[in-house]
Coordinates of C-alpha atoms (C1' of nucleotides) in Angstrom, one line a residue:
Chain A
M764 CA -9.0 34.8 -5.0
T765 CA -10.7 37.2 -7.0
G766 CA -13.5 36.7 -9.2
Y767 CA -14.9 39.3 -11.5
H768 CA -17.4 38.7 -14.4
A769 CA -15.8 39.0 -17.9
P770 CA -16.4 37.4 -21.4
L771 CA -13.3 35.9 -22.5
P772 CA -12.0 35.2 -26.4
S773 CA -13.2 31.5 -26.2
L774 CA -13.8 28.5 -24.5
L775 CA -11.4 25.9 -24.9
S776 CA -8.8 28.1 -26.8
R777 CA -5.8 26.4 -25.3
P778 CA -5.3 22.8 -26.1
A779 CA -7.3 20.6 -23.7
Q780 CA -6.0 17.6 -21.7
A781 CA -7.4 15.3 -24.3
G782 CA -5.4 17.0 -26.7
G783 CA -8.8 17.7 -28.8
S784 CA -9.5 20.5 -31.5
A785 CA -10.4 23.8 -29.9
V786 CA -13.9 24.7 -29.5
S787 CA -15.0 28.5 -30.0
D788 CA -18.0 28.7 -27.8
P789 CA -19.0 32.5 -27.0
G790 CA -22.3 30.9 -25.7
L791 CA -20.6 29.7 -22.5
D792 CA -17.8 32.2 -22.2
R793 CA -20.5 35.0 -21.5
Y794 CA -21.3 33.1 -18.3
G795 CA -17.6 32.6 -17.1
S796 CA -16.1 34.4 -14.2
V797 CA -12.3 34.9 -14.2
I798 CA -10.7 33.7 -11.0
L799 CA -7.1 34.7 -10.0
A800 CA -5.6 32.1 -7.6
K801 CA -2.6 32.6 -5.6
R802 CA 0.1 30.0 -5.0
N803 CA -1.2 27.5 -2.4
K804 CA -4.6 29.1 -2.4
T805 CA -7.6 26.7 -2.4
V806 CA -9.7 26.9 -5.1
V807 CA -12.6 24.7 -4.2
A808 CA -12.7 22.7 -1.0
Q809 CA -13.7 19.0 -0.8
G810 CA -17.4 18.7 0.0
Q811 CA -18.6 22.0 -1.4
P812 CA -21.4 22.0 -3.6
A813 CA -20.2 21.2 -7.1
D814 CA -22.0 24.5 -8.4
Y815 CA -19.1 25.2 -10.7
V816 CA -16.8 23.9 -13.4
I817 CA -13.3 25.2 -13.8
N818 CA -11.0 25.6 -16.8
V819 CA -7.5 26.5 -16.2
V820 CA -6.2 29.5 -18.4
T821 CA -2.6 29.9 -16.8
G822 CA -0.6 28.3 -14.1
A823 CA -0.9 25.0 -12.4
L824 CA -2.9 23.2 -9.9
R825 CA -3.5 20.1 -7.8
I826 CA -6.2 18.0 -7.0
V827 CA -6.2 16.8 -3.9
R828 CA -7.9 14.2 -1.3
L829 CA -7.1 13.9 2.4
L830 CA -8.1 11.1 4.5
P831 CA -9.2 11.7 8.3
D832 CA -5.5 11.3 9.8
G833 CA -3.8 13.6 7.3
R834 CA -2.9 11.2 4.8
R835 CA -2.9 13.4 1.7
H836 CA -3.2 12.0 -1.8
I837 CA -3.0 14.5 -5.1
S838 CA -5.0 12.6 -8.1
S839 CA -3.6 15.1 -10.7
F840 CA -2.1 18.2 -11.5
L841 CA -4.1 20.5 -13.9
L842 CA -2.4 22.8 -16.7
P843 CA -3.5 25.2 -19.0
G844 CA -6.9 23.8 -20.9
D845 CA -7.8 21.7 -18.4
F846 CA -10.9 21.1 -16.5
F847 CA -12.3 20.6 -13.0
G848 CA -15.5 20.0 -11.6
L849 CA -17.2 17.6 -14.5
T850 CA -18.9 15.3 -12.1
E851 CA -22.1 14.3 -11.4
S852 CA -22.4 14.3 -7.6
A853 CA -24.0 17.4 -5.9
Q854 CA -20.4 17.9 -3.7
Y855 CA -16.8 18.1 -4.8
T856 CA -15.1 15.0 -4.0
Q857 CA -11.8 16.6 -3.8
S858 CA -10.2 20.1 -3.3
L859 CA -8.6 22.3 -6.1
E860 CA -5.4 24.0 -4.9
A861 CA -3.0 26.5 -6.8
V862 CA 0.7 25.1 -7.1
A863 CA 1.7 28.4 -8.7
D864 CA 0.0 31.8 -9.5
T865 CA -3.1 30.7 -11.4
T866 CA -5.6 32.3 -13.9
L867 CA -9.3 30.2 -14.0
I868 CA -12.5 30.7 -15.7
R869 CA -15.5 29.5 -13.7
Y870 CA -18.4 28.5 -15.3
P871 CA -21.8 27.5 -13.6
R872 CA -22.7 23.9 -14.2
R873 CA -25.8 25.1 -15.5
S874 CA -24.4 27.1 -18.5
L875 CA -22.2 23.8 -19.3
E876 CA -25.2 21.5 -19.1
T877 CA -27.1 23.9 -21.4
L878 CA -24.0 23.5 -23.8
L879 CA -23.9 20.0 -23.7
R880 CA -27.3 19.9 -24.7
T881 CA -27.6 22.6 -27.6
N882 CA -24.0 22.5 -28.8
S883 CA -23.3 19.0 -30.3
T884 CA -19.3 19.9 -31.2
A885 CA -18.7 21.1 -27.8
N886 CA -20.8 18.1 -26.4
R887 CA -18.4 15.5 -28.1
H888 CA -15.5 17.4 -27.1
F889 CA -16.5 17.4 -23.5
F890 CA -17.4 13.4 -24.0
N891 CA -13.8 12.8 -25.4
L892 CA -12.2 14.6 -22.6
L893 CA -14.1 12.7 -20.1
C894 CA -12.6 9.5 -22.0
A895 CA -9.3 11.0 -21.9
Q896 CA -9.3 11.5 -18.6
L897 CA -10.7 8.5 -17.3
T898 CA -7.9 6.5 -19.5
S899 CA -4.9 8.7 -18.1
T900 CA -6.7 8.0 -14.4
Q901 CA -6.2 4.1 -15.1
E902 CA -2.5 4.7 -16.1
D903 CA -2.2 6.3 -13.0
L904 CA -3.7 3.2 -11.1
L905 CA -1.6 0.8 -12.9
L906 CA 1.4 3.3 -11.6
L907 CA 0.1 3.0 -8.1
G908 CA -0.8 -0.4 -8.3
R909 CA 2.4 -2.0 -9.6
K910 CA 5.2 0.2 -10.1
N911 CA 8.5 0.7 -7.9
A912 CA 9.3 4.4 -6.9
V913 CA 12.3 4.6 -9.8
E914 CA 9.5 3.6 -12.4
R915 CA 7.0 6.0 -10.9
L916 CA 9.1 8.7 -11.1
A917 CA 10.6 7.9 -14.5
S918 CA 6.8 7.6 -15.8
F919 CA 6.0 10.9 -13.9
L920 CA 8.8 13.0 -15.8
L921 CA 8.2 11.7 -19.3
A922 CA 4.5 12.2 -18.6
L923 CA 5.1 16.0 -17.5
A924 CA 7.4 16.5 -20.9
E925 CA 4.8 14.9 -22.8
R926 CA 2.0 17.4 -21.5
A927 CA 4.5 20.3 -22.0
S928 CA 5.1 19.4 -25.7
P929 CA 2.7 16.5 -27.0
G930 CA 4.1 14.5 -29.8
S931 CA 7.6 15.6 -29.2
P932 CA 9.7 12.3 -30.3
Q933 CA 12.9 13.0 -27.7
P934 CA 11.9 15.3 -24.7
Q935 CA 14.8 17.5 -23.7
A936 CA 13.9 19.0 -20.2
V937 CA 10.9 19.9 -18.1
D938 CA 10.2 22.5 -15.5
L939 CA 8.9 20.8 -12.1
L940 CA 6.2 23.6 -11.1
M941 CA 5.2 21.5 -8.1
K942 CA 7.5 21.0 -4.9
R943 CA 8.8 17.7 -3.8
G944 CA 5.9 16.8 -1.1
D945 CA 3.3 17.4 -4.5
I946 CA 5.1 15.0 -6.5
A947 CA 5.5 12.4 -3.5
D948 CA 1.6 12.7 -2.7
Y949 CA 0.9 12.3 -6.3
L950 CA 3.3 9.3 -6.7
G951 CA 2.2 7.7 -3.4
M952 CA 5.7 8.1 -1.9
T953 CA 7.5 10.3 0.6
V954 CA 9.5 13.5 -0.4
E955 CA 12.7 11.7 1.1
T956 CA 12.0 8.8 -1.6
V957 CA 11.4 11.4 -4.1
S958 CA 14.3 13.2 -3.4
R959 CA 16.6 10.0 -3.1
I960 CA 15.9 8.5 -6.4
L961 CA 16.1 12.0 -8.4
T962 CA 19.8 12.1 -6.8
Q963 CA 20.0 8.4 -8.0
L964 CA 18.9 9.2 -11.5
R965 CA 21.4 12.0 -11.9
S966 CA 23.9 9.8 -10.3
R967 CA 23.5 7.4 -13.1
K968 CA 23.6 10.7 -15.7
I969 CA 20.2 9.7 -16.8
I970 CA 18.8 13.2 -16.0
D971 CA 20.3 16.5 -14.9
L972 CA 19.1 19.0 -12.1
P973 CA 20.9 22.5 -12.8
T974 CA 18.4 23.7 -10.5
V975 CA 15.8 22.3 -8.2
N976 CA 13.0 22.4 -10.3
H977 CA 14.5 21.9 -13.7
V978 CA 15.2 18.4 -15.2
V979 CA 17.3 17.8 -17.9
F980 CA 16.8 14.4 -19.8
L981 CA 20.3 13.4 -20.8
K982 CA 19.0 9.5 -21.8
P983 CA 15.5 9.7 -22.5
G984 CA 15.9 6.5 -24.0
A985 CA 17.1 5.0 -20.5
L986 CA 14.1 6.8 -18.8
R987 CA 11.6 5.2 -21.2
Q988 CA 13.3 1.8 -20.1
L989 CA 12.7 2.7 -16.8
C990 CA 9.1 3.4 -16.7
A991 CA 8.1 -0.1 -17.5
A992 CA 5.4 0.9 -19.9
S993 CA 2.8 -1.6 -20.7
A994 CA 3.1 -4.2 -23.2
Chain B
M1356 CA -17.0 -17.0 -26.9
T1357 CA -19.8 -17.0 -29.2
G1358 CA -21.5 -13.9 -30.8
Y1359 CA -24.9 -13.8 -32.8
H1360 CA -27.2 -10.9 -33.8
A1361 CA -29.9 -10.3 -31.4
P1362 CA -32.3 -7.5 -30.2
L1363 CA -32.8 -7.4 -26.8
P1364 CA -35.5 -6.2 -24.2
S1365 CA -33.4 -2.7 -23.6
L1366 CA -30.2 -1.3 -23.4
L1367 CA -29.2 -0.2 -19.9
S1368 CA -32.5 -2.3 -18.5
R1369 CA -30.3 -3.0 -15.5
P1370 CA -28.8 -0.4 -12.9
A1371 CA -25.9 1.2 -14.4
Q1372 CA -22.7 1.7 -12.5
A1373 CA -23.5 5.3 -12.0
G1374 CA -26.8 3.9 -10.5
G1375 CA -28.5 6.1 -12.8
S1376 CA -32.3 5.8 -14.4
A1377 CA -32.6 2.9 -17.0
V1378 CA -32.8 4.2 -20.5
S1379 CA -34.7 2.2 -22.6
D1380 CA -33.2 2.4 -26.1
P1381 CA -34.7 0.1 -29.0
G1382 CA -32.7 2.0 -31.6
L1383 CA -29.3 0.9 -30.0
D1384 CA -30.4 -2.4 -29.1
R1385 CA -30.9 -3.6 -32.5
Y1386 CA -27.4 -3.4 -33.3
G1387 CA -26.4 -5.2 -30.4
S1388 CA -24.8 -8.7 -30.5
V1389 CA -24.9 -11.0 -27.6
I1390 CA -21.8 -12.7 -26.5
L1391 CA -21.5 -15.6 -24.0
A1392 CA -17.7 -15.5 -22.4
K1393 CA -16.7 -18.4 -20.3
R1394 CA -15.0 -18.0 -17.0
N1395 CA -11.3 -16.8 -17.8
K1396 CA -12.0 -16.1 -21.3
T1397 CA -10.5 -12.9 -22.9
V1398 CA -13.3 -10.8 -24.3
V1399 CA -11.1 -8.3 -25.8
A1400 CA -7.5 -7.8 -26.0
Q1401 CA -5.2 -4.8 -25.0
G1402 CA -4.1 -3.3 -28.2
Q1403 CA -7.0 -4.4 -30.4
P1404 CA -8.9 -1.7 -32.4
A1405 CA -11.5 -0.4 -30.1
D1406 CA -14.8 -0.7 -32.4
Y1407 CA -17.1 -1.9 -29.8
V1408 CA -18.9 -0.8 -26.6
I1409 CA -19.8 -3.5 -24.0
N1410 CA -22.4 -3.9 -21.9
V1411 CA -22.5 -6.3 -19.1
V1412 CA -25.6 -8.4 -18.7
T1413 CA -24.7 -11.2 -16.2
G1414 CA -21.6 -12.5 -14.5
A1415 CA -18.3 -10.7 -13.9
L1416 CA -15.1 -9.2 -15.6
R1417 CA -12.0 -7.9 -14.9
I1418 CA -10.3 -5.3 -16.9
V1419 CA -6.4 -6.2 -17.0
R1420 CA -3.3 -4.3 -17.9
L1421 CA -0.1 -6.1 -18.0
L1422 CA 3.4 -4.7 -17.8
P1423 CA 6.1 -6.2 -20.0
D1424 CA 8.0 -8.1 -17.6
G1425 CA 4.6 -9.8 -16.5
R1426 CA 3.2 -7.9 -13.6
R1427 CA -0.5 -7.5 -13.8
H1428 CA -3.1 -4.8 -12.6
I1429 CA -6.5 -4.9 -12.4
S1430 CA -8.1 -1.4 -12.9
S1431 CA -12.1 -2.5 -12.2
F1432 CA -14.4 -5.4 -12.1
L1433 CA -17.4 -5.1 -14.0
L1434 CA -21.0 -6.2 -12.9
P1435 CA -24.2 -6.3 -14.7
G1436 CA -25.1 -3.0 -16.3
D1437 CA -21.5 -1.6 -16.5
F1438 CA -19.7 -0.7 -19.8
F1439 CA -16.4 -1.4 -21.1
G1440 CA -14.8 0.5 -24.3
L1441 CA -16.1 3.9 -23.7
T1442 CA -12.8 5.6 -25.0
E1443 CA -11.5 8.1 -27.2
S1444 CA -8.6 6.2 -28.1
A1445 CA -8.3 4.1 -31.2
Q1446 CA -7.3 0.8 -29.5
Y1447 CA -8.1 -0.4 -26.4
T1448 CA -5.6 0.0 -23.8
Q1449 CA -6.6 -2.9 -21.5
S1450 CA -7.9 -6.2 -21.8
L1451 CA -11.5 -7.6 -20.7
E1452 CA -11.7 -11.1 -19.2
A1453 CA -14.5 -13.0 -17.5
V1454 CA -14.1 -13.7 -14.2
A1455 CA -17.0 -15.9 -14.3
D1456 CA -19.3 -17.2 -17.1
T1457 CA -21.0 -14.2 -18.5
T1458 CA -23.7 -12.7 -20.9
L1459 CA -22.8 -9.6 -22.8
I1460 CA -23.9 -7.2 -25.6
R1461 CA -21.6 -5.6 -27.9
Y1462 CA -22.5 -2.6 -29.7
P1463 CA -20.3 -1.3 -32.7
R1464 CA -19.1 2.2 -31.6
R1465 CA -20.8 4.1 -34.6
S1466 CA -24.1 3.2 -33.1
L1467 CA -23.4 4.2 -30.0
E1468 CA -22.0 7.6 -31.4
T1469 CA -24.8 7.8 -33.2
L1470 CA -26.9 7.3 -30.1
L1471 CA -25.4 9.8 -28.2
R1472 CA -26.0 12.3 -31.2
T1473 CA -29.6 11.7 -31.5
N1474 CA -30.8 10.8 -28.1
S1475 CA -30.2 13.3 -25.7
T1476 CA -31.5 11.3 -22.6
A1477 CA -28.8 8.5 -23.5
N1478 CA -26.2 11.3 -24.1
R1479 CA -26.9 12.6 -20.6
H1480 CA -27.1 9.3 -19.2
F1481 CA -23.7 7.9 -20.6
F1482 CA -22.0 11.5 -19.5
N1483 CA -23.2 10.9 -16.2
L1484 CA -21.4 7.3 -16.2
L1485 CA -18.3 8.6 -17.6
C1486 CA -18.5 11.2 -14.5
A1487 CA -19.1 8.4 -12.0
Q1488 CA -16.4 6.2 -13.5
L1489 CA -13.9 8.9 -13.0
T1490 CA -15.0 9.6 -9.8
S1491 CA -14.6 5.8 -8.8
T1492 CA -11.1 5.5 -10.0
Q1493 CA -10.1 8.5 -8.4
E1494 CA -11.1 6.8 -5.1
D1495 CA -9.0 3.9 -6.1
L1496 CA -6.2 6.0 -7.1
L1497 CA -6.5 7.1 -3.0
L1498 CA -6.6 3.5 -2.1
L1499 CA -3.5 2.7 -3.9
G1500 CA -1.5 5.6 -3.0
R1501 CA -2.3 6.1 0.4
K1502 CA -4.1 3.2 2.1
N1503 CA -2.4 0.0 3.8
A1504 CA -3.4 -3.6 3.1
V1505 CA -5.7 -3.7 5.7
E1506 CA -7.6 -0.4 4.6
R1507 CA -7.5 -1.5 1.1
L1508 CA -9.0 -4.9 1.8
A1509 CA -11.5 -3.2 4.3
S1510 CA -12.5 -0.8 1.4
F1511 CA -12.9 -3.4 -1.3
L1512 CA -15.3 -5.3 0.7
L1513 CA -17.4 -2.7 1.7
A1514 CA -17.3 -1.3 -2.0
L1515 CA -18.3 -4.5 -3.1
A1516 CA -21.1 -4.8 -0.7
E1517 CA -22.3 -1.3 -1.6
R1518 CA -22.5 -2.5 -5.3
A1519 CA -24.4 -5.6 -4.3
S1520 CA -27.1 -3.7 -2.6
P1521 CA -26.4 0.3 -3.1
G1522 CA -27.8 2.3 -0.1
S1523 CA -28.0 -0.6 2.2
P1524 CA -27.6 0.9 5.6
Q1525 CA -25.6 -2.1 7.2
P1526 CA -23.9 -4.6 4.9
Q1527 CA -24.5 -8.1 5.8
A1528 CA -22.6 -10.3 3.7
V1529 CA -20.6 -10.4 -0.1
D1530 CA -19.8 -13.0 -2.4
L1531 CA -16.2 -12.9 -3.9
L1532 CA -16.7 -13.9 -7.3
M1533 CA -13.2 -13.3 -8.3
K1534 CA -10.4 -15.4 -6.9
R1535 CA -7.4 -14.1 -4.5
G1536 CA -4.9 -13.3 -7.2
D1537 CA -7.8 -11.0 -9.0
I1538 CA -8.2 -9.4 -5.4
A1539 CA -4.4 -8.7 -5.2
D1540 CA -3.7 -7.4 -8.9
Y1541 CA -6.9 -5.2 -8.1
L1542 CA -5.5 -3.6 -4.6
G1543 CA -2.0 -3.6 -5.6
M1544 CA -0.7 -6.5 -3.2
T1545 CA 0.1 -10.3 -3.5
V1546 CA -2.2 -13.4 -3.1
E1547 CA -0.6 -14.2 0.1
T1548 CA -1.4 -10.7 1.6
V1549 CA -4.7 -10.7 0.7
S1550 CA -5.1 -14.0 2.5
R1551 CA -3.3 -13.1 5.7
I1552 CA -5.3 -9.9 5.9
L1553 CA -8.5 -11.8 5.5
T1554 CA -7.8 -14.4 8.4
Q1555 CA -6.5 -11.4 10.5
L1556 CA -10.1 -9.7 10.1
R1557 CA -11.4 -13.3 10.7
S1558 CA -9.5 -13.3 14.1
R1559 CA -10.5 -10.3 15.1
K1560 CA -14.2 -11.3 14.6
I1561 CA -14.9 -8.3 12.1
I1562 CA -15.9 -10.9 9.2
D1563 CA -16.3 -14.2 8.9
L1564 CA -15.5 -16.5 5.9
P1565 CA -18.0 -19.5 6.2
T1566 CA -16.6 -20.4 2.7
V1567 CA -13.8 -19.4 0.7
N1568 CA -15.7 -16.9 -1.3
H1569 CA -18.5 -15.8 0.9
V1570 CA -17.9 -13.2 3.4
V1571 CA -20.1 -12.2 6.2
F1572 CA -19.8 -9.0 8.1
L1573 CA -19.5 -9.3 11.6
K1574 CA -18.7 -5.6 12.4
P1575 CA -19.5 -3.4 9.5
G1576 CA -19.0 -0.3 11.7
A1577 CA -15.4 -1.8 12.6
L1578 CA -15.0 -2.4 9.0
R1579 CA -15.9 1.2 8.1
Q1580 CA -13.4 2.5 10.8
L1581 CA -10.7 0.3 9.1
C1582 CA -11.1 1.7 5.6
A1583 CA -10.1 5.3 6.3
A1584 CA -13.0 7.0 4.6
S1585 CA -12.1 10.4 3.4
A1586 CA -12.4 13.3 5.7
Chain C
dC263 C1' -9.1 -41.7 -6.1
dG264 C1' -5.1 -38.7 -7.9
dC265 C1' -4.3 -34.4 -10.3
dT266 C1' -4.4 -29.8 -10.6
dA267 C1' -5.7 -24.9 -9.1
dT268 C1' -6.3 -22.2 -5.6
dG269 C1' -5.7 -20.8 -0.6
dT270 C1' -3.2 -20.6 3.8
dT271 C1' 0.5 -20.1 6.8
dG272 C1' 5.1 -19.6 8.2
dA273 C1' 10.2 -17.7 7.7
dC274 C1' 13.0 -14.7 6.0
dC275 C1' 14.2 -10.4 3.3
dC276 C1' 14.3 -5.7 1.1
dG277 C1' 12.3 -1.3 -0.6
dC278 C1' 10.5 2.4 1.3
dG279 C1' 8.9 4.9 5.4
dT280 C1' 10.3 7.2 9.5
dC281 C1' 13.3 10.2 12.0
dA282 C1' 16.4 13.3 12.4
dA283 C1' 20.4 16.4 11.1
dT284 C1' 22.1 19.4 7.6
dG285 C1' 22.1 22.1 3.8
dA286 C1' 20.1 25.6 0.4
dC287 C1' 17.5 29.2 -0.7
dC288 C1' 14.5 33.4 0.1
dG289 C1' 12.3 37.2 1.8
dT290 C1' 12.3 40.5 5.7
dG291 C1' 13.9 43.8 8.8
dG292 C1' 17.6 45.9 11.2
Chain D
dC81 C1' 24.2 44.9 2.8
dC82 C1' 24.2 41.4 5.9
dA83 C1' 21.6 38.5 9.9
dC84 C1' 17.8 36.0 10.8
dG85 C1' 14.1 32.9 10.4
dG86 C1' 11.1 30.0 7.4
dT87 C1' 10.3 26.8 3.8
dC88 C1' 12.0 23.3 1.2
dA89 C1' 15.5 19.8 -0.6
dT90 C1' 18.9 16.6 0.6
dT91 C1' 21.3 12.7 2.9
dG92 C1' 22.1 9.2 6.6
dA93 C1' 20.8 5.6 10.0
dC94 C1' 17.2 2.8 11.2
dG95 C1' 12.9 -0.3 11.2
dC96 C1' 8.6 -2.3 9.5
dG97 C1' 5.0 -3.6 6.3
dG98 C1' 4.3 -6.5 2.8
dG99 C1' 7.0 -8.9 -0.9
dT100 C1' 9.3 -13.5 -1.9
dC101 C1' 10.0 -18.2 -1.5
dA102 C1' 8.7 -22.5 0.1
dA103 C1' 5.7 -26.1 2.6
dC104 C1' 1.3 -27.4 3.2
dA105 C1' -3.8 -27.6 3.2
dT106 C1' -8.3 -27.7 0.6
dA107 C1' -11.2 -28.3 -3.4
dG108 C1' -12.9 -29.0 -7.8
dC109 C1' -13.0 -32.2 -11.5
dG110 C1' -11.2 -36.0 -14.6

DNA sequence: CGCTATGTTGACCCGCGTCAATGACCGTGG
DNA sequence: CCACGGTCATTGACGCGGGTCAACATAGCG
């Protein structure tokens, strides 16, 4: 992982997780350091002082929590435009690891706090971002609390497609940037089950798997049925 | 459910979920309506326009989501000081129901937005509130994704105790305001399992259940072991 | 008192985890 | 160019934790 000081075109120049409008903010950008993290590198570790906020520029990352006995859980995947480290706590409660080679910008938390105080547009933007993150985390709670393995996988695939091209009516396909173990730890299951369900969906002609990490939606409607969306 | 217009002593006069400092704000209070909701009353229903933000004054509530086939999930319980309805979406994505008789204050979302724009202390307070809520929801993700039934119940009981008296070193006891079915739907299990695990903990002399909804911690240390806290 | 909602307990079963074997892929070195 | 080793995905056999179904107990409440 390398870090060097550099101003960047603009904070939030990419679509944020909330899908909000872009906010150009040279005032924060000047404090950001660009960080390159290779696949599987830990960008921040659980327990470190939460002194920075991180914005994903390219690549993909996973937010990881570990139980003392080694059980692992992934609370979310981060894609370009997403943020990590918006917390009120003094330490990070979870680790951030690169799923693929990644470009990040790291801002001192102080700079962000200043920005939030002085720039009302940015303030509002981050507020919405947090609200959206909360809503999507609650969606995941429902998924883990009440859905079975097929429903989880269906929901996951559709959510990935939605993030790749927001608002698209009929998703065509998605690339799985992460490996099976990551999917399993995100959905609260095992690699074996993830694999089994994927082949089941393939044999039911609902999806196709031309390569291991490319999923083609053959029957997006059937997938949507399967994910047991909220009433 | 009754609603009448009334100014109140102060917004946030009670400890908020984040445990942040109280914020006196007569500017918002004048817009709040007091609402009394009896046990099992639905205060807001999933799908309604999200025009209000709600602050709990007394009682307890559950935030509920339903799947089309009737499966139910509770994403959290609200206690005095907690807020509901901080969302960027136009509709509520979940219902709010009273677990016990409850007093609430309902603020128009516009008032809150004005407050956030004009009062930087309140802005910061709500920002921290959202961050804390996100962190605690992520904790629940780990619980639902990776913990077994005993660990879930242990975590739940300790979390309840912590909310009842924050920072207390050795929790003594908690009152369960909600019924078994609510606990089950919160922890992603069934009433039967909740019941079985409670009697198991009782027979192991880790807790006692002098009445159905009063839990006494006989061995808080053992409970803490059981909850498999993060490494 | 009896009626209904809620909680407990037991017997059985099934979805998914566990364990193990095999196969596909890929980078490395001879 | 191919042999080799490591990582990752798939598939099968089996077992268990917790869900399901049913009976019973208990507690509010008219």
